[in-house]
């Protein structure tokens, strides 16, 4: 299956995509997220919710879906993952939808790279905020709708970039920029994606079958690190993570090239899967967003 394409897996999992409500963050044209939603549209999901900071870019992806699959219902939600207030506003909108009472699949796909050090209005280094903290808050704020699904699934998109740095609990803001390095900041954020998945699996794995997993395909690397897979294969792991029914036995697992990664063979670092580190990050994330989430 590592050589499968997204289109091939959509055909394989069509019955598991049909009639599902799927929210995907980061859906700008020509991105992994855009290719993912355009590909799964052919399997007739109930709704494709496109979450994006830039509404105009999301509208282009929405138009592409409509052009090839005019009968598929889509909706755009604006969210700036660097702003906790924007995330809260977006989650409130999702929770207000009476015509969409459940969210079957949430794909936390959006990500960013920042060359120069800067912090958000909330005082958090921007890569950490956009890649992890915004998704942490958004996921938890819409959790009631996720748990209302008969087969809920949350997917965090990480990458092999997590190997670049463990999470810096004592200095996640890089001494206020004095020691900032783009790759170490990226690695910290990608490690956080995996630790969040580990925490959610621990906390919610027994609740109505809630499943959280993280994928780390090679397409998730920074632009200037050579990418190893064409987009139709890079997004195959998105489809696999979101819809493969066999993954229910691998809650919280790290996926690489359409398989459950083996830490003895594959490239996952132990600091990214430690239950202790995961709980520590969960508590820090709660502190940073100013809200506790108990499950």
PDB file of C-alpha atoms in Angstrom:
ATOM      1  CA  UNK A   1       0.000   0.000   0.000  1.00  0.00           C
ATOM      2  CA  UNK A   2       2.881   2.516   0.381  1.00  0.00           C
ATOM      3  CA  UNK A   3       2.824   2.931  -3.404  1.00  0.00           C
ATOM      4  CA  UNK A   4      -0.937   3.594  -3.556  1.00  0.00           C
ATOM      5  CA  UNK A   5      -2.287   6.928  -4.747  1.00  0.00           C
ATOM      6  CA  UNK A   6      -4.978   9.010  -3.101  1.00  0.00           C
ATOM      7  CA  UNK A   7      -7.370   8.218  -5.953  1.00  0.00           C
ATOM      8  CA  UNK A   8      -6.851   4.486  -5.550  1.00  0.00           C
ATOM      9  CA  UNK A   9      -7.535   4.671  -1.824  1.00  0.00           C
ATOM     10  CA  UNK A  10     -10.646   6.790  -2.308  1.00  0.00           C
ATOM     11  CA  UNK A  11     -12.024   4.026  -4.512  1.00  0.00           C
ATOM     12  CA  UNK A  12     -11.104   1.460  -1.866  1.00  0.00           C
ATOM     13  CA  UNK A  13     -12.665   3.419   1.003  1.00  0.00           C
ATOM     14  CA  UNK A  14     -15.626   4.902  -0.876  1.00  0.00           C
ATOM     15  CA  UNK A  15     -18.156   3.312   1.476  1.00  0.00           C
ATOM     16  CA  UNK A  16     -16.406   4.889   4.463  1.00  0.00           C
ATOM     17  CA  UNK A  17     -16.332   8.346   2.872  1.00  0.00           C
ATOM     18  CA  UNK A  18     -19.900   8.440   1.592  1.00  0.00           C
ATOM     19  CA  UNK A  19     -22.283  10.541   3.705  1.00  0.00           C
ATOM     20  CA  UNK A  20     -19.505  11.659   6.081  1.00  0.00           C
ATOM     21  CA  UNK A  21     -18.995  15.215   7.311  1.00  0.00           C
ATOM     22  CA  UNK A  22     -15.319  16.120   6.935  1.00  0.00           C
ATOM     23  CA  UNK A  23     -13.569  19.290   8.118  1.00  0.00           C
ATOM     24  CA  UNK A  24     -10.131  19.973   6.678  1.00  0.00           C
ATOM     25  CA  UNK A  25      -7.869  22.879   7.617  1.00  0.00           C
ATOM     26  CA  UNK A  26      -5.389  24.329   5.162  1.00  0.00           C
ATOM     27  CA  UNK A  27      -7.087  24.004   1.773  1.00  0.00           C
ATOM     28  CA  UNK A  28      -5.422  26.639  -0.400  1.00  0.00           C
ATOM     29  CA  UNK A  29      -5.264  25.744  -4.116  1.00  0.00           C
ATOM     30  CA  UNK A  30      -2.495  23.287  -5.060  1.00  0.00           C
ATOM     31  CA  UNK A  31      -1.903  22.323  -1.434  1.00  0.00           C
ATOM     32  CA  UNK A  32      -2.080  18.864   0.101  1.00  0.00           C
ATOM     33  CA  UNK A  33      -5.334  19.811   1.799  1.00  0.00           C
ATOM     34  CA  UNK A  34      -6.921  21.007  -1.434  1.00  0.00           C
ATOM     35  CA  UNK A  35      -5.898  17.865  -3.301  1.00  0.00           C
ATOM     36  CA  UNK A  36      -7.251  15.738  -0.457  1.00  0.00           C
ATOM     37  CA  UNK A  37     -10.725  17.323  -0.415  1.00  0.00           C
ATOM     38  CA  UNK A  38     -10.980  17.392  -4.201  1.00  0.00           C
ATOM     39  CA  UNK A  39     -10.069  13.714  -4.370  1.00  0.00           C
ATOM     40  CA  UNK A  40     -12.469  12.481  -1.689  1.00  0.00           C
ATOM     41  CA  UNK A  41     -15.324  14.506  -3.222  1.00  0.00           C
ATOM     42  CA  UNK A  42     -15.829  11.756  -5.807  1.00  0.00           C
ATOM     43  CA  UNK A  43     -16.892   9.360  -3.016  1.00  0.00           C
ATOM     44  CA  UNK A  44     -19.919  11.540  -2.175  1.00  0.00           C
ATOM     45  CA  UNK A  45     -19.342  12.782   1.381  1.00  0.00           C
ATOM     46  CA  UNK A  46     -22.282  14.547   3.012  1.00  0.00           C
ATOM     47  CA  UNK A  47     -20.316  17.754   3.574  1.00  0.00           C
ATOM     48  CA  UNK A  48     -16.820  19.014   2.892  1.00  0.00           C
ATOM     49  CA  UNK A  49     -16.026  21.841   5.295  1.00  0.00           C
ATOM     50  CA  UNK A  50     -13.068  23.930   4.154  1.00  0.00           C
ATOM     51  CA  UNK A  51     -11.336  25.742   7.015  1.00  0.00           C
ATOM     52  CA  UNK A  52      -8.930  28.445   5.920  1.00  0.00           C
ATOM     53  CA  UNK A  53      -7.440  31.750   6.986  1.00  0.00           C
ATOM     54  CA  UNK A  54      -7.860  33.108   3.454  1.00  0.00           C
ATOM     55  CA  UNK A  55     -11.473  32.818   2.331  1.00  0.00           C
ATOM     56  CA  UNK A  56     -10.694  33.761  -1.266  1.00  0.00           C
ATOM     57  CA  UNK A  57      -8.203  30.920  -1.574  1.00  0.00           C
ATOM     58  CA  UNK A  58     -10.693  28.509  -0.021  1.00  0.00           C
ATOM     59  CA  UNK A  59     -13.308  29.684  -2.511  1.00  0.00           C
ATOM     60  CA  UNK A  60     -11.010  28.635  -5.366  1.00  0.00           C
ATOM     61  CA  UNK A  61     -10.784  25.135  -3.929  1.00  0.00           C
ATOM     62  CA  UNK A  62     -14.539  25.155  -3.376  1.00  0.00           C
ATOM     63  CA  UNK A  63     -15.039  26.132  -7.026  1.00  0.00           C
ATOM     64  CA  UNK A  64     -12.771  23.305  -8.173  1.00  0.00           C
ATOM     65  CA  UNK A  65     -14.878  20.823  -6.203  1.00  0.00           C
ATOM     66  CA  UNK A  66     -18.080  22.269  -7.661  1.00  0.00           C
ATOM     67  CA  UNK A  67     -16.711  22.066 -11.193  1.00  0.00           C
ATOM     68  CA  UNK A  68     -16.065  18.331 -10.990  1.00  0.00           C
ATOM     69  CA  UNK A  69     -18.695  17.337  -8.420  1.00  0.00           C
ATOM     70  CA  UNK A  70     -21.495  19.934  -8.459  1.00  0.00           C
ATOM     71  CA  UNK A  71     -23.752  17.851  -6.223  1.00  0.00           C
ATOM     72  CA  UNK A  72     -21.314  17.777  -3.285  1.00  0.00           C
ATOM     73  CA  UNK A  73     -22.159  20.209  -0.499  1.00  0.00           C
ATOM     74  CA  UNK A  74     -19.315  22.411   0.685  1.00  0.00           C
ATOM     75  CA  UNK A  75     -18.985  25.157   3.250  1.00  0.00           C
ATOM     76  CA  UNK A  76     -16.151  27.519   4.136  1.00  0.00           C
ATOM     77  CA  UNK A  77     -15.196  28.462   7.667  1.00  0.00           C
ATOM     78  CA  UNK A  78     -12.667  31.239   8.195  1.00  0.00           C
ATOM     79  CA  UNK A  79     -10.092  30.558  10.887  1.00  0.00           C
ATOM     80  CA  UNK A  80      -6.695  32.056  11.591  1.00  0.00           C
ATOM     81  CA  UNK A  81      -4.924  29.369  13.589  1.00  0.00           C
ATOM     82  CA  UNK A  82      -2.405  31.925  14.851  1.00  0.00           C
ATOM     83  CA  UNK A  83      -5.175  33.719  16.747  1.00  0.00           C
ATOM     84  CA  UNK A  84      -6.878  31.996  19.663  1.00  0.00           C
ATOM     85  CA  UNK A  85      -9.820  34.378  19.356  1.00  0.00           C
ATOM     86  CA  UNK A  86     -10.231  33.526  15.677  1.00  0.00           C
ATOM     87  CA  UNK A  87     -10.154  29.829  16.567  1.00  0.00           C
ATOM     88  CA  UNK A  88     -12.807  30.339  19.241  1.00  0.00           C
ATOM     89  CA  UNK A  89     -14.973  32.263  16.799  1.00  0.00           C
ATOM     90  CA  UNK A  90     -14.639  29.562  14.139  1.00  0.00           C
ATOM     91  CA  UNK A  91     -15.459  26.788  16.598  1.00  0.00           C
ATOM     92  CA  UNK A  92     -18.531  28.708  17.757  1.00  0.00           C
ATOM     93  CA  UNK A  93     -19.722  28.897  14.161  1.00  0.00           C
ATOM     94  CA  UNK A  94     -19.259  25.151  13.658  1.00  0.00           C
ATOM     95  CA  UNK A  95     -21.087  24.415  16.898  1.00  0.00           C
ATOM     96  CA  UNK A  96     -23.967  26.676  15.840  1.00  0.00           C
ATOM     97  CA  UNK A  97     -24.763  24.754  12.655  1.00  0.00           C
ATOM     98  CA  UNK A  98     -28.072  23.011  13.229  1.00  0.00           C
ATOM     99  CA  UNK A  99     -27.932  21.393   9.780  1.00  0.00           C
ATOM    100  CA  UNK A 100     -24.568  19.763  10.556  1.00  0.00           C
ATOM    101  CA  UNK A 101     -25.005  18.115  13.965  1.00  0.00           C
ATOM    102  CA  UNK A 102     -21.907  15.896  13.776  1.00  0.00           C
ATOM    103  CA  UNK A 103     -18.348  16.019  12.503  1.00  0.00           C
ATOM    104  CA  UNK A 104     -17.209  12.575  11.420  1.00  0.00           C
ATOM    105  CA  UNK A 105     -13.645  13.396  10.423  1.00  0.00           C
ATOM    106  CA  UNK A 106     -11.424  16.341  11.329  1.00  0.00           C
ATOM    107  CA  UNK A 107      -8.173  16.631   9.389  1.00  0.00           C
ATOM    108  CA  UNK A 108      -5.810  19.122  11.030  1.00  0.00           C
ATOM    109  CA  UNK A 109      -3.762  19.692   7.909  1.00  0.00           C
ATOM    110  CA  UNK A 110      -2.841  23.392   7.933  1.00  0.00           C
ATOM    111  CA  UNK A 111       0.751  24.327   8.611  1.00  0.00           C
ATOM    112  CA  UNK A 112       3.231  27.108   8.080  1.00  0.00           C
ATOM    113  CA  UNK A 113       6.921  27.976   8.095  1.00  0.00           C
ATOM    114  CA  UNK A 114       8.275  31.267   9.402  1.00  0.00           C
ATOM    115  CA  UNK A 115      11.776  32.346   8.414  1.00  0.00           C
ATOM    116  CA  UNK A 116      12.162  35.072  11.016  1.00  0.00           C
ATOM    117  CA  UNK A 117      11.169  34.873  14.648  1.00  0.00           C
ATOM    118  CA  UNK A 118       7.906  36.479  15.677  1.00  0.00           C
ATOM    119  CA  UNK A 119       5.114  35.775  18.116  1.00  0.00           C
ATOM    120  CA  UNK A 120       1.357  35.915  17.808  1.00  0.00           C
ATOM    121  CA  UNK A 121      -0.903  38.377  19.586  1.00  0.00           C
ATOM    122  CA  UNK A 122      -1.197  35.647  22.230  1.00  0.00           C
ATOM    123  CA  UNK A 123       2.576  35.644  22.766  1.00  0.00           C
ATOM    124  CA  UNK A 124       3.391  32.266  21.196  1.00  0.00           C
ATOM    125  CA  UNK A 125       6.012  31.579  18.518  1.00  0.00           C
ATOM    126  CA  UNK A 126       4.114  31.578  15.244  1.00  0.00           C
ATOM    127  CA  UNK A 127       4.969  28.106  13.943  1.00  0.00           C
ATOM    128  CA  UNK A 128       3.951  26.535  17.239  1.00  0.00           C
ATOM    129  CA  UNK A 129       0.747  28.563  17.313  1.00  0.00           C
ATOM    130  CA  UNK A 130      -0.384  27.825  13.763  1.00  0.00           C
ATOM    131  CA  UNK A 131       0.777  24.226  13.506  1.00  0.00           C
ATOM    132  CA  UNK A 132      -0.198  23.018  16.962  1.00  0.00           C
ATOM    133  CA  UNK A 133      -1.895  25.356  19.412  1.00  0.00           C
ATOM    134  CA  UNK A 134      -4.643  26.565  17.079  1.00  0.00           C
ATOM    135  CA  UNK A 135      -5.489  22.989  16.124  1.00  0.00           C
ATOM    136  CA  UNK A 136      -5.406  21.922  19.784  1.00  0.00           C
ATOM    137  CA  UNK A 137      -7.984  24.541  20.713  1.00  0.00           C
ATOM    138  CA  UNK A 138     -10.172  24.076  17.627  1.00  0.00           C
ATOM    139  CA  UNK A 139     -10.301  20.301  18.028  1.00  0.00           C
ATOM    140  CA  UNK A 140     -11.279  20.474  21.672  1.00  0.00           C
ATOM    141  CA  UNK A 141     -13.875  23.205  21.180  1.00  0.00           C
ATOM    142  CA  UNK A 142     -15.771  21.150  18.580  1.00  0.00           C
ATOM    143  CA  UNK A 143     -15.229  17.837  20.366  1.00  0.00           C
ATOM    144  CA  UNK A 144     -18.913  17.431  21.244  1.00  0.00           C
ATOM    145  CA  UNK A 145     -19.770  17.336  17.544  1.00  0.00           C
ATOM    146  CA  UNK A 146     -16.912  14.953  16.844  1.00  0.00           C
ATOM    147  CA  UNK A 147     -18.035  12.580  19.600  1.00  0.00           C
ATOM    148  CA  UNK A 148     -21.588  12.742  18.254  1.00  0.00           C
ATOM    149  CA  UNK A 149     -20.386  10.786  15.217  1.00  0.00           C
ATOM    150  CA  UNK A 150     -20.852   7.028  15.163  1.00  0.00           C
ATOM    151  CA  UNK A 151     -17.251   6.623  13.991  1.00  0.00           C
ATOM    152  CA  UNK A 152     -15.310   9.796  14.834  1.00  0.00           C
ATOM    153  CA  UNK A 153     -11.797  10.316  13.644  1.00  0.00           C
ATOM    154  CA  UNK A 154      -9.233  13.092  14.115  1.00  0.00           C
ATOM    155  CA  UNK A 155      -6.125  13.242  11.955  1.00  0.00           C
ATOM    156  CA  UNK A 156      -3.128  15.447  12.739  1.00  0.00           C
ATOM    157  CA  UNK A 157      -0.788  16.004   9.813  1.00  0.00           C
ATOM    158  CA  UNK A 158       2.802  15.963  11.029  1.00  0.00           C
ATOM    159  CA  UNK A 159       5.915  15.092   9.045  1.00  0.00           C
ATOM    160  CA  UNK A 160       9.336  13.568   9.232  1.00  0.00           C
ATOM    161  CA  UNK A 161      10.367  17.062  10.261  1.00  0.00           C
ATOM    162  CA  UNK A 162       9.541  16.097  13.850  1.00  0.00           C
ATOM    163  CA  UNK A 163      13.000  14.526  13.914  1.00  0.00           C
ATOM    164  CA  UNK A 164      14.518  18.008  13.813  1.00  0.00           C
ATOM    165  CA  UNK A 165      13.641  18.856  17.413  1.00  0.00           C
ATOM    166  CA  UNK A 166      11.909  17.556  20.481  1.00  0.00           C
ATOM    167  CA  UNK A 167       9.446  19.804  22.289  1.00  0.00           C
ATOM    168  CA  UNK A 168      11.210  22.554  24.245  1.00  0.00           C
ATOM    169  CA  UNK A 169       9.051  22.654  27.365  1.00  0.00           C
ATOM    170  CA  UNK A 170      11.317  25.083  29.191  1.00  0.00           C
ATOM    171  CA  UNK A 171      11.886  27.356  26.205  1.00  0.00           C
ATOM    172  CA  UNK A 172       9.242  26.905  23.502  1.00  0.00           C
ATOM    173  CA  UNK A 173       9.692  30.565  22.481  1.00  0.00           C
ATOM    174  CA  UNK A 174      13.448  30.218  21.858  1.00  0.00           C
ATOM    175  CA  UNK A 175      14.578  32.765  24.450  1.00  0.00           C
ATOM    176  CA  UNK A 176      12.238  35.320  22.907  1.00  0.00           C
ATOM    177  CA  UNK A 177      13.863  34.753  19.539  1.00  0.00           C
ATOM    178  CA  UNK A 178      17.504  34.901  20.587  1.00  0.00           C
ATOM    179  CA  UNK A 179      18.074  31.234  19.718  1.00  0.00           C
ATOM    180  CA  UNK A 180      15.417  30.918  17.012  1.00  0.00           C
ATOM    181  CA  UNK A 181      16.081  28.531  14.154  1.00  0.00           C
ATOM    182  CA  UNK A 182      13.420  27.843  11.540  1.00  0.00           C
ATOM    183  CA  UNK A 183      14.089  24.109  11.382  1.00  0.00           C
ATOM    184  CA  UNK A 184      14.177  23.608  15.130  1.00  0.00           C
ATOM    185  CA  UNK A 185      10.947  25.581  15.443  1.00  0.00           C
ATOM    186  CA  UNK A 186       9.391  23.480  12.694  1.00  0.00           C
ATOM    187  CA  UNK A 187      10.567  20.284  14.372  1.00  0.00           C
ATOM    188  CA  UNK A 188       9.105  21.360  17.699  1.00  0.00           C
ATOM    189  CA  UNK A 189       5.727  22.084  16.099  1.00  0.00           C
ATOM    190  CA  UNK A 190       5.656  18.781  14.216  1.00  0.00           C
ATOM    191  CA  UNK A 191       6.577  16.897  17.389  1.00  0.00           C
ATOM    192  CA  UNK A 192       3.678  18.680  19.082  1.00  0.00           C
ATOM    193  CA  UNK A 193       1.288  17.352  16.413  1.00  0.00           C
ATOM    194  CA  UNK A 194       2.245  13.795  17.299  1.00  0.00           C
ATOM    195  CA  UNK A 195       2.124  14.332  21.055  1.00  0.00           C
ATOM    196  CA  UNK A 196      -1.356  15.840  20.743  1.00  0.00           C
ATOM    197  CA  UNK A 197      -2.534  12.731  18.910  1.00  0.00           C
ATOM    198  CA  UNK A 198      -1.046  10.549  21.629  1.00  0.00           C
ATOM    199  CA  UNK A 199      -2.886  12.519  24.316  1.00  0.00           C
ATOM    200  CA  UNK A 200      -6.230  12.438  22.550  1.00  0.00           C
ATOM    201  CA  UNK A 201      -5.923   8.704  22.016  1.00  0.00           C
ATOM    202  CA  UNK A 202      -5.253   8.218  25.722  1.00  0.00           C
ATOM    203  CA  UNK A 203      -8.095  10.472  26.821  1.00  0.00           C
ATOM    204  CA  UNK A 204     -10.749   9.604  24.245  1.00  0.00           C
ATOM    205  CA  UNK A 205      -9.790   6.247  22.773  1.00  0.00           C
ATOM    206  CA  UNK A 206     -12.509   4.434  24.687  1.00  0.00           C
ATOM    207  CA  UNK A 207     -15.256   7.015  24.080  1.00  0.00           C
ATOM    208  CA  UNK A 208     -17.579   5.942  21.276  1.00  0.00           C
ATOM    209  CA  UNK A 209     -14.585   4.669  19.357  1.00  0.00           C
ATOM    210  CA  UNK A 210     -13.008   8.102  19.041  1.00  0.00           C
ATOM    211  CA  UNK A 211      -9.783   7.744  17.119  1.00  0.00           C
ATOM    212  CA  UNK A 212      -6.908  10.177  16.861  1.00  0.00           C
ATOM    213  CA  UNK A 213      -3.900   9.511  14.703  1.00  0.00           C
ATOM    214  CA  UNK A 214      -1.061  11.410  13.156  1.00  0.00           C
ATOM    215  CA  UNK A 215       0.447  11.003   9.743  1.00  0.00           C
ATOM    216  CA  UNK A 216       3.981  11.904   8.824  1.00  0.00           C
ATOM    217  CA  UNK A 217       4.365  11.501   5.104  1.00  0.00           C
ATOM    218  CA  UNK A 218       7.288  13.053   3.321  1.00  0.00           C
ATOM    219  CA  UNK A 219       5.157  15.729   1.682  1.00  0.00           C
ATOM    220  CA  UNK A 220       5.000  17.484   5.042  1.00  0.00           C
ATOM    221  CA  UNK A 221       8.608  18.647   4.912  1.00  0.00           C
ATOM    222  CA  UNK A 222       9.647  22.283   4.539  1.00  0.00           C
ATOM    223  CA  UNK A 223       9.712  23.476   0.955  1.00  0.00           C
ATOM    224  CA  UNK A 224      13.490  23.571   0.747  1.00  0.00           C
ATOM    225  CA  UNK A 225      13.965  19.977   1.914  1.00  0.00           C
ATOM    226  CA  UNK A 226      13.610  17.671  -1.119  1.00  0.00           C
ATOM    227  CA  UNK A 227      10.164  16.106  -1.290  1.00  0.00           C
ATOM    228  CA  UNK A 228      10.110  12.422  -2.064  1.00  0.00           C
ATOM    229  CA  UNK A 229       6.538  11.816  -3.198  1.00  0.00           C
ATOM    230  CA  UNK A 230       4.299  13.370  -5.858  1.00  0.00           C
ATOM    231  CA  UNK A 231       1.154  14.913  -4.423  1.00  0.00           C
ATOM    232  CA  UNK A 232      -1.138  12.041  -5.458  1.00  0.00           C
ATOM    233  CA  UNK A 233       0.972   9.696  -3.346  1.00  0.00           C
ATOM    234  CA  UNK A 234       1.754  12.171  -0.595  1.00  0.00           C
ATOM    235  CA  UNK A 235      -1.957  12.686   0.063  1.00  0.00           C
ATOM    236  CA  UNK A 236      -2.629   8.953   0.007  1.00  0.00           C
ATOM    237  CA  UNK A 237      -1.664   8.844   3.670  1.00  0.00           C
ATOM    238  CA  UNK A 238      -4.279  11.540   4.369  1.00  0.00           C
ATOM    239  CA  UNK A 239      -6.941   9.268   2.874  1.00  0.00           C
ATOM    240  CA  UNK A 240      -5.580   6.208   4.651  1.00  0.00           C
ATOM    241  CA  UNK A 241      -5.506   7.985   8.017  1.00  0.00           C
ATOM    242  CA  UNK A 242      -8.975   9.431   7.666  1.00  0.00           C
ATOM    243  CA  UNK A 243     -10.863   6.409   6.368  1.00  0.00           C
ATOM    244  CA  UNK A 244      -9.086   3.055   6.668  1.00  0.00           C
ATOM    245  CA  UNK A 245     -11.363   0.967   8.931  1.00  0.00           C
ATOM    246  CA  UNK A 246      -8.521  -1.256  10.074  1.00  0.00           C
ATOM    247  CA  UNK A 247      -6.885   1.620  11.917  1.00  0.00           C
ATOM    248  CA  UNK A 248      -9.435   1.397  14.716  1.00  0.00           C
ATOM    249  CA  UNK A 249      -7.034  -1.061  16.334  1.00  0.00           C
ATOM    250  CA  UNK A 250      -4.190   1.480  16.186  1.00  0.00           C
ATOM    251  CA  UNK A 251      -5.561   4.447  18.095  1.00  0.00           C
ATOM    252  CA  UNK A 252      -3.084   7.319  18.302  1.00  0.00           C
ATOM    253  CA  UNK A 253      -0.684   5.662  15.879  1.00  0.00           C
ATOM    254  CA  UNK A 254       1.880   7.432  13.715  1.00  0.00           C
ATOM    255  CA  UNK A 255       1.369   6.687  10.036  1.00  0.00           C
ATOM    256  CA  UNK A 256       4.011   6.866   7.347  1.00  0.00           C
ATOM    257  CA  UNK A 257       3.441   6.165   3.653  1.00  0.00           C
ATOM    258  CA  UNK A 258       0.122   4.403   4.282  1.00  0.00           C
ATOM    259  CA  UNK A 259       1.240   2.097   7.064  1.00  0.00           C
ATOM    260  CA  UNK A 260       1.458   2.168  10.837  1.00  0.00           C
ATOM    261  CA  UNK A 261       5.024   3.201  11.574  1.00  0.00           C
ATOM    262  CA  UNK A 262       7.266   0.793  13.454  1.00  0.00           C
ATOM    263  CA  UNK A 263       9.581   2.773  15.781  1.00  0.00           C
ATOM    264  CA  UNK A 264      12.203   0.037  15.448  1.00  0.00           C
ATOM    265  CA  UNK A 265      12.291   0.357  11.675  1.00  0.00           C
ATOM    266  CA  UNK A 266      10.796   3.688  10.631  1.00  0.00           C
ATOM    267  CA  UNK A 267      11.938   7.218  11.306  1.00  0.00           C
ATOM    268  CA  UNK A 268       9.735   8.245  14.219  1.00  0.00           C
ATOM    269  CA  UNK A 269      11.596   9.629  17.225  1.00  0.00           C
ATOM    270  CA  UNK A 270      10.733   8.327  20.716  1.00  0.00           C
ATOM    271  CA  UNK A 271      10.356  11.851  22.085  1.00  0.00           C
ATOM    272  CA  UNK A 272       7.296  12.299  19.863  1.00  0.00           C
ATOM    273  CA  UNK A 273       5.372   9.296  21.208  1.00  0.00           C
ATOM    274  CA  UNK A 274       6.108   9.410  24.938  1.00  0.00           C
ATOM    275  CA  UNK A 275       2.859   9.341  26.967  1.00  0.00           C
ATOM    276  CA  UNK A 276       4.572  11.426  29.647  1.00  0.00           C
ATOM    277  CA  UNK A 277       5.664  14.077  27.146  1.00  0.00           C
ATOM    278  CA  UNK A 278       2.182  14.005  25.608  1.00  0.00           C
ATOM    279  CA  UNK A 279       0.480  14.701  28.931  1.00  0.00           C
ATOM    280  CA  UNK A 280       3.007  17.413  29.721  1.00  0.00           C
ATOM    281  CA  UNK A 281       2.269  19.137  26.406  1.00  0.00           C
ATOM    282  CA  UNK A 282      -1.482  18.775  26.940  1.00  0.00           C
ATOM    283  CA  UNK A 283      -1.220  20.648  30.239  1.00  0.00           C
ATOM    284  CA  UNK A 284       1.021  23.324  28.753  1.00  0.00           C
ATOM    285  CA  UNK A 285      -1.364  23.755  25.816  1.00  0.00           C
ATOM    286  CA  UNK A 286      -4.290  24.160  28.210  1.00  0.00           C
ATOM    287  CA  UNK A 287      -2.319  26.837  30.028  1.00  0.00           C
ATOM    288  CA  UNK A 288      -1.478  28.666  26.808  1.00  0.00           C
ATOM    289  CA  UNK A 289      -5.086  28.701  25.566  1.00  0.00           C
ATOM    290  CA  UNK A 290      -6.455  29.490  29.013  1.00  0.00           C
ATOM    291  CA  UNK A 291      -8.901  26.589  29.151  1.00  0.00           C
ATOM    292  CA  UNK A 292      -8.911  23.049  30.505  1.00  0.00           C
ATOM    293  CA  UNK A 293     -10.396  20.100  28.642  1.00  0.00           C
ATOM    294  CA  UNK A 294     -11.240  17.100  30.777  1.00  0.00           C
ATOM    295  CA  UNK A 295     -12.376  13.835  29.237  1.00  0.00           C
TER     296      UNK A 295
END
